[in-house]
mmCIF file of C-alpha atoms in Angstrom:
data_model
loop_
_atom_site.group_PDB
_atom_site.id
_atom_site.type_symbol
_atom_site.label_atom_id
_atom_site.label_comp_id
_atom_site.label_asym_id
_atom_site.label_seq_id
_atom_site.Cartn_x
_atom_site.Cartn_y
_atom_site.Cartn_z
ATOM 1 C CA UNK A 1 121.234 -13.664 73.043
ATOM 2 C CA UNK A 2 124.244 -15.786 72.145
ATOM 3 C CA UNK A 3 124.314 -16.843 68.513
ATOM 4 C CA UNK A 4 127.099 -19.387 68.816
ATOM 5 C CA UNK A 5 127.976 -21.363 71.882
ATOM 6 C CA UNK A 6 130.655 -24.012 71.970
ATOM 7 C CA UNK A 7 130.661 -27.048 74.140
ATOM 8 C CA UNK A 8 132.719 -28.012 76.036
ATOM 9 C CA UNK A 9 134.408 -24.814 77.207
ATOM 10 C CA UNK A 10 137.607 -26.759 77.791
ATOM 11 C CA UNK A 11 138.819 -30.136 76.595
ATOM 12 C CA UNK A 12 141.994 -31.962 77.504
ATOM 13 C CA UNK A 13 143.051 -35.103 75.631
ATOM 14 C CA UNK A 14 146.116 -37.218 74.955
ATOM 15 C CA UNK A 15 148.021 -36.953 71.709
ATOM 16 C CA UNK A 16 146.592 -39.355 69.154
ATOM 17 C CA UNK A 17 143.059 -39.190 70.502
ATOM 18 C CA UNK A 18 140.188 -37.534 68.668
ATOM 19 C CA UNK A 19 138.764 -34.225 69.834
ATOM 20 C CA UNK A 20 135.132 -33.285 69.311
ATOM 21 C CA UNK A 21 133.787 -29.796 69.846
ATOM 22 C CA UNK A 22 130.182 -28.767 69.448
ATOM 23 C CA UNK A 23 128.544 -25.501 68.528
ATOM 24 C CA UNK A 24 124.935 -24.438 68.816
ATOM 25 C CA UNK A 25 123.334 -21.373 67.332
ATOM 26 C CA UNK A 26 119.955 -19.722 67.429
ATOM 27 C CA UNK A 27 118.986 -18.125 64.115
ATOM 28 C CA UNK A 28 119.063 -19.179 60.469
ATOM 29 C CA UNK A 29 122.489 -19.163 58.941
ATOM 30 C CA UNK A 30 124.047 -18.843 55.509
ATOM 31 C CA UNK A 31 127.140 -20.743 56.565
ATOM 32 C CA UNK A 32 129.067 -21.771 59.638
ATOM 33 C CA UNK A 33 132.816 -21.522 59.976
ATOM 34 C CA UNK A 34 135.378 -22.833 62.424
ATOM 35 C CA UNK A 35 138.423 -20.825 63.414
ATOM 36 C CA UNK A 36 141.436 -21.594 65.509
ATOM 37 C CA UNK A 37 143.285 -19.159 67.759
ATOM 38 C CA UNK A 38 146.629 -19.836 69.352
ATOM 39 C CA UNK A 39 147.131 -17.936 72.583
ATOM 40 C CA UNK A 40 147.603 -14.231 71.939
ATOM 41 C CA UNK A 41 147.465 -14.654 68.174
ATOM 42 C CA UNK A 42 144.999 -13.942 65.400
ATOM 43 C CA UNK A 43 142.248 -16.226 64.228
ATOM 44 C CA UNK A 44 142.905 -18.701 61.467
ATOM 45 C CA UNK A 45 140.122 -20.027 59.299
ATOM 46 C CA UNK A 46 139.834 -23.814 59.356
ATOM 47 C CA UNK A 47 136.749 -24.819 57.447
ATOM 48 C CA UNK A 48 133.419 -23.483 56.190
ATOM 49 C CA UNK A 49 130.211 -25.453 55.815
ATOM 50 C CA UNK A 50 127.215 -24.038 53.996
ATOM 51 C CA UNK A 51 123.663 -24.345 55.238
ATOM 52 C CA UNK A 52 122.823 -26.878 52.520
ATOM 53 C CA UNK A 53 125.748 -29.123 53.416
ATOM 54 C CA UNK A 54 125.723 -31.762 56.117
ATOM 55 C CA UNK A 55 129.343 -32.829 56.358
ATOM 56 C CA UNK A 56 132.693 -31.588 55.191
ATOM 57 C CA UNK A 57 136.258 -32.843 55.499
ATOM 58 C CA UNK A 58 139.599 -31.110 55.363
ATOM 59 C CA UNK A 59 142.649 -33.160 56.281
ATOM 60 C CA UNK A 60 142.205 -34.288 59.883
ATOM 61 C CA UNK A 61 139.141 -32.075 60.315
ATOM 62 C CA UNK A 62 135.568 -33.191 59.936
ATOM 63 C CA UNK A 63 132.682 -30.788 60.354
ATOM 64 C CA UNK A 64 129.019 -31.667 60.513
ATOM 65 C CA UNK A 65 126.043 -29.364 60.385
ATOM 66 C CA UNK A 66 122.507 -30.128 61.501
ATOM 67 C CA UNK A 67 120.319 -27.168 60.623
ATOM 68 C CA UNK A 68 117.238 -28.773 62.172
ATOM 69 C CA UNK A 69 119.025 -28.826 65.532
ATOM 70 C CA UNK A 70 120.961 -25.647 64.821
ATOM 71 C CA UNK A 71 124.194 -27.334 65.746
ATOM 72 C CA UNK A 72 127.588 -28.173 64.330
ATOM 73 C CA UNK A 73 130.481 -30.296 65.450
ATOM 74 C CA UNK A 74 134.187 -30.162 64.714
ATOM 75 C CA UNK A 75 136.146 -33.380 64.946
ATOM 76 C CA UNK A 76 139.921 -33.354 64.946
ATOM 77 C CA UNK A 77 141.289 -36.842 64.412
ATOM 78 C CA UNK A 78 144.645 -38.135 65.596
ATOM 79 C CA UNK A 79 145.305 -34.979 67.590
ATOM 80 C CA UNK A 80 148.784 -33.550 68.021
ATOM 81 C CA UNK A 81 150.267 -31.322 70.695
ATOM 82 C CA UNK A 82 150.376 -28.571 68.067
ATOM 83 C CA UNK A 83 146.568 -28.668 67.891
ATOM 84 C CA UNK A 84 146.465 -27.056 71.335
ATOM 85 C CA UNK A 85 144.513 -23.822 70.806
ATOM 86 C CA UNK A 86 141.102 -22.241 71.191
ATOM 87 C CA UNK A 87 138.535 -23.222 68.608
ATOM 88 C CA UNK A 88 135.630 -20.967 67.710
ATOM 89 C CA UNK A 89 132.582 -21.510 65.605
ATOM 90 C CA UNK A 90 131.282 -18.489 63.760
ATOM 91 C CA UNK A 91 128.039 -18.072 61.923
ATOM 92 C CA UNK A 92 127.086 -15.944 58.968
ATOM 93 C CA UNK A 93 123.419 -15.105 59.213
ATOM 94 C CA UNK A 94 121.016 -15.235 56.310
ATOM 95 C CA UNK A 95 120.050 -11.651 57.084
ATOM 96 C CA UNK A 96 122.586 -8.847 57.093
ATOM 97 C CA UNK A 97 124.386 -7.340 54.176
ATOM 98 C CA UNK A 98 128.029 -7.523 55.073
ATOM 99 C CA UNK A 99 128.432 -11.186 55.914
ATOM 100 C CA UNK A 100 129.703 -10.439 59.372
ATOM 101 C CA UNK A 101 130.726 -13.369 61.496
ATOM 102 C CA UNK A 102 129.245 -13.878 64.938
ATOM 103 C CA UNK A 103 131.629 -15.875 67.100
ATOM 104 C CA UNK A 104 130.896 -18.294 69.875
ATOM 105 C CA UNK A 105 132.765 -18.300 73.150
ATOM 106 C CA UNK A 106 135.202 -21.008 72.105
ATOM 107 C CA UNK A 107 136.547 -24.333 73.260
ATOM 108 C CA UNK A 108 140.033 -24.396 74.740
ATOM 109 C CA UNK A 109 141.642 -27.618 73.531
ATOM 110 C CA UNK A 110 144.739 -28.950 75.238
ATOM 111 C CA UNK A 111 146.503 -31.914 73.660
ATOM 112 C CA UNK A 112 148.938 -33.543 76.032
ATOM 113 C CA UNK A 113 152.056 -35.131 74.554
ATOM 114 C CA UNK B 1 150.808 -15.900 50.903
ATOM 115 C CA UNK B 2 148.892 -12.612 51.234
ATOM 116 C CA UNK B 3 148.117 -11.597 54.760
ATOM 117 C CA UNK B 4 146.417 -8.911 56.784
ATOM 118 C CA UNK B 5 148.908 -6.810 58.711
ATOM 119 C CA UNK B 6 148.166 -4.713 61.762
ATOM 120 C CA UNK B 7 150.116 -2.030 63.583
ATOM 121 C CA UNK B 8 150.980 -1.441 66.310
ATOM 122 C CA UNK B 9 151.130 -4.881 67.856
ATOM 123 C CA UNK B 10 150.778 -3.333 71.303
ATOM 124 C CA UNK B 11 149.810 0.154 72.391
ATOM 125 C CA UNK B 12 149.615 1.524 75.904
ATOM 126 C CA UNK B 13 147.683 4.747 76.376
ATOM 127 C CA UNK B 14 146.235 6.899 79.086
ATOM 128 C CA UNK B 15 142.493 7.061 79.594
ATOM 129 C CA UNK B 16 140.968 9.855 77.536
ATOM 130 C CA UNK B 17 143.627 9.756 74.818
ATOM 131 C CA UNK B 18 142.924 9.108 71.156
ATOM 132 C CA UNK B 19 144.192 5.911 69.599
ATOM 133 C CA UNK B 20 144.468 4.905 65.962
ATOM 134 C CA UNK B 21 144.921 1.272 65.051
ATOM 135 C CA UNK B 22 146.055 0.521 61.542
ATOM 136 C CA UNK B 23 145.424 -2.371 59.228
ATOM 137 C CA UNK B 24 146.478 -3.264 55.716
ATOM 138 C CA UNK B 25 143.947 -5.753 54.352
ATOM 139 C CA UNK B 26 144.684 -8.185 51.550
ATOM 140 C CA UNK B 27 144.885 -6.117 48.408
ATOM 141 C CA UNK B 28 142.036 -7.538 46.299
ATOM 142 C CA UNK B 29 139.613 -7.945 49.179
ATOM 143 C CA UNK B 30 136.458 -5.866 49.265
ATOM 144 C CA UNK B 31 135.025 -6.287 52.767
ATOM 145 C CA UNK B 32 136.828 -5.096 55.869
ATOM 146 C CA UNK B 33 136.079 -5.673 59.515
ATOM 147 C CA UNK B 34 137.159 -4.794 63.017
ATOM 148 C CA UNK B 35 136.604 -7.194 65.863
ATOM 149 C CA UNK B 36 137.762 -7.001 69.449
ATOM 150 C CA UNK B 37 138.496 -9.575 72.101
ATOM 151 C CA UNK B 38 138.666 -8.627 75.740
ATOM 152 C CA UNK B 39 141.099 -10.911 77.561
ATOM 153 C CA UNK B 40 139.554 -14.307 78.118
ATOM 154 C CA UNK B 41 136.316 -13.446 76.377
ATOM 155 C CA UNK B 42 134.764 -14.059 72.988
ATOM 156 C CA UNK B 43 135.581 -12.269 69.778
ATOM 157 C CA UNK B 44 133.071 -9.447 69.293
ATOM 158 C CA UNK B 45 132.071 -7.778 66.049
ATOM 159 C CA UNK B 46 132.589 -4.020 65.928
ATOM 160 C CA UNK B 47 132.080 -2.858 62.371
ATOM 161 C CA UNK B 48 132.106 -3.891 58.729
ATOM 162 C CA UNK B 49 133.119 -1.662 55.837
ATOM 163 C CA UNK B 50 132.344 -2.081 52.168
ATOM 164 C CA UNK B 51 132.430 0.234 49.200
ATOM 165 C CA UNK B 52 133.964 3.010 51.298
ATOM 166 C CA UNK B 53 131.260 3.094 53.891
ATOM 167 C CA UNK B 54 130.177 1.334 57.035
ATOM 168 C CA UNK B 55 127.908 -1.607 56.229
ATOM 169 C CA UNK B 56 127.027 -2.687 59.725
ATOM 170 C CA UNK B 57 128.101 -1.840 63.231
ATOM 171 C CA UNK B 58 127.457 -3.298 66.628
ATOM 172 C CA UNK B 59 126.264 -1.630 69.801
ATOM 173 C CA UNK B 60 129.878 -1.504 70.950
ATOM 174 C CA UNK B 61 130.766 0.765 68.029
ATOM 175 C CA UNK B 62 129.478 4.009 69.526
ATOM 176 C CA UNK B 63 130.338 7.625 68.725
ATOM 177 C CA UNK B 64 133.796 7.179 70.226
ATOM 178 C CA UNK B 65 134.740 4.829 67.393
ATOM 179 C CA UNK B 66 135.315 5.596 63.749
ATOM 180 C CA UNK B 67 136.816 3.823 60.770
ATOM 181 C CA UNK B 68 138.479 5.116 57.679
ATOM 182 C CA UNK B 69 140.079 3.849 54.517
ATOM 183 C CA UNK B 70 142.136 6.920 53.771
ATOM 184 C CA UNK B 71 144.249 5.810 50.841
ATOM 185 C CA UNK B 72 142.873 2.634 49.289
ATOM 186 C CA UNK B 73 145.192 0.349 51.213
ATOM 187 C CA UNK B 74 145.059 1.224 54.902
ATOM 188 C CA UNK B 75 141.996 0.630 57.045
ATOM 189 C CA UNK B 76 142.040 2.392 60.397
ATOM 190 C CA UNK B 77 140.073 2.217 63.615
ATOM 191 C CA UNK B 78 140.084 5.349 65.740
ATOM 192 C CA UNK B 79 138.984 5.530 69.349
ATOM 193 C CA UNK B 80 138.532 9.206 70.217
ATOM 194 C CA UNK B 81 138.680 9.151 73.993
ATOM 195 C CA UNK B 82 139.742 5.815 75.357
ATOM 196 C CA UNK B 83 138.187 4.258 78.430
ATOM 197 C CA UNK B 84 139.584 1.559 80.681
ATOM 198 C CA UNK B 85 137.076 -0.894 79.262
ATOM 199 C CA UNK B 86 138.484 -0.377 75.756
ATOM 200 C CA UNK B 87 141.480 -2.463 76.779
ATOM 201 C CA UNK B 88 141.357 -5.464 74.469
ATOM 202 C CA UNK B 89 142.910 -7.107 71.471
ATOM 203 C CA UNK B 90 141.599 -5.528 68.275
ATOM 204 C CA UNK B 91 141.542 -7.669 65.158
ATOM 205 C CA UNK B 92 141.229 -6.456 61.612
ATOM 206 C CA UNK B 93 139.904 -8.851 58.987
ATOM 207 C CA UNK B 94 139.176 -8.784 55.300
ATOM 208 C CA UNK B 95 137.138 -10.873 52.931
ATOM 209 C CA UNK B 96 137.386 -11.264 49.204
ATOM 210 C CA UNK B 97 133.724 -10.641 48.447
ATOM 211 C CA UNK B 98 130.700 -12.382 47.038
ATOM 212 C CA UNK B 99 132.828 -14.384 44.633
ATOM 213 C CA UNK B 100 134.932 -15.740 47.465
ATOM 214 C CA UNK B 101 134.382 -18.525 49.937
ATOM 215 C CA UNK B 102 133.131 -16.316 52.759
ATOM 216 C CA UNK B 103 136.312 -16.881 54.716
ATOM 217 C CA UNK B 104 137.636 -13.988 56.754
ATOM 218 C CA UNK B 105 141.369 -13.437 56.923
ATOM 219 C CA UNK B 106 142.471 -11.991 60.237
ATOM 220 C CA UNK B 107 145.496 -10.006 61.229
ATOM 221 C CA UNK B 108 147.541 -10.856 64.311
ATOM 222 C CA UNK B 109 145.833 -8.151 66.305
ATOM 223 C CA UNK B 110 146.715 -4.953 68.119
ATOM 224 C CA UNK B 111 146.692 -5.167 71.880
ATOM 225 C CA UNK B 112 145.404 -1.955 73.429
ATOM 226 C CA UNK B 113 146.037 -1.294 77.102
ATOM 227 C CA UNK B 114 144.294 1.739 78.593
ATOM 228 C CA UNK B 115 145.672 2.924 81.926
#
């Protein structure tokens, strides 16, 4: 079963517009994290939201978490061409000892200049 | 800023050969991980390592895989007899520990191509 699934799989917007990506998961989580990956590069942590939090902001990023719906969203405001990348949600389950992350399949964001 | 470093950045090997991928995690981190990403697919968990032993491993991490922290700084992933389907990008990551934020710091990856 897939723990994290992002929606949409691909998103193309104009520079300056907002980009919203969604993530759904299946089991109880300790926290949910969003990562960014530029093509062929490593993953970079963007933001973490704990299971008892509902919303979190970091710069142009806004993350929401709805544990009743087992879903999260990542909003990037005033997008820039440099935001073009793949975005992954990753969950840390409440069970498990080593806090491993389980990644979703990602949203490929393209911001057109 | 401290970072996770991985070597080699790209390795090409023949099927059946042994491969060792190396990682130097951030020095005060306590948890270490290997993930892999087959081209165009999701990032998959392989193994986690804490207190000098494997904490958890996935179904992918079979007897052909092993990890080691030989000298307190390096963290290696060995594939004993590579298969074509082992071709992927392998990412090492480290995490500070229970006192940290839960954020994983990833290296830039080692691309393995098995011919």
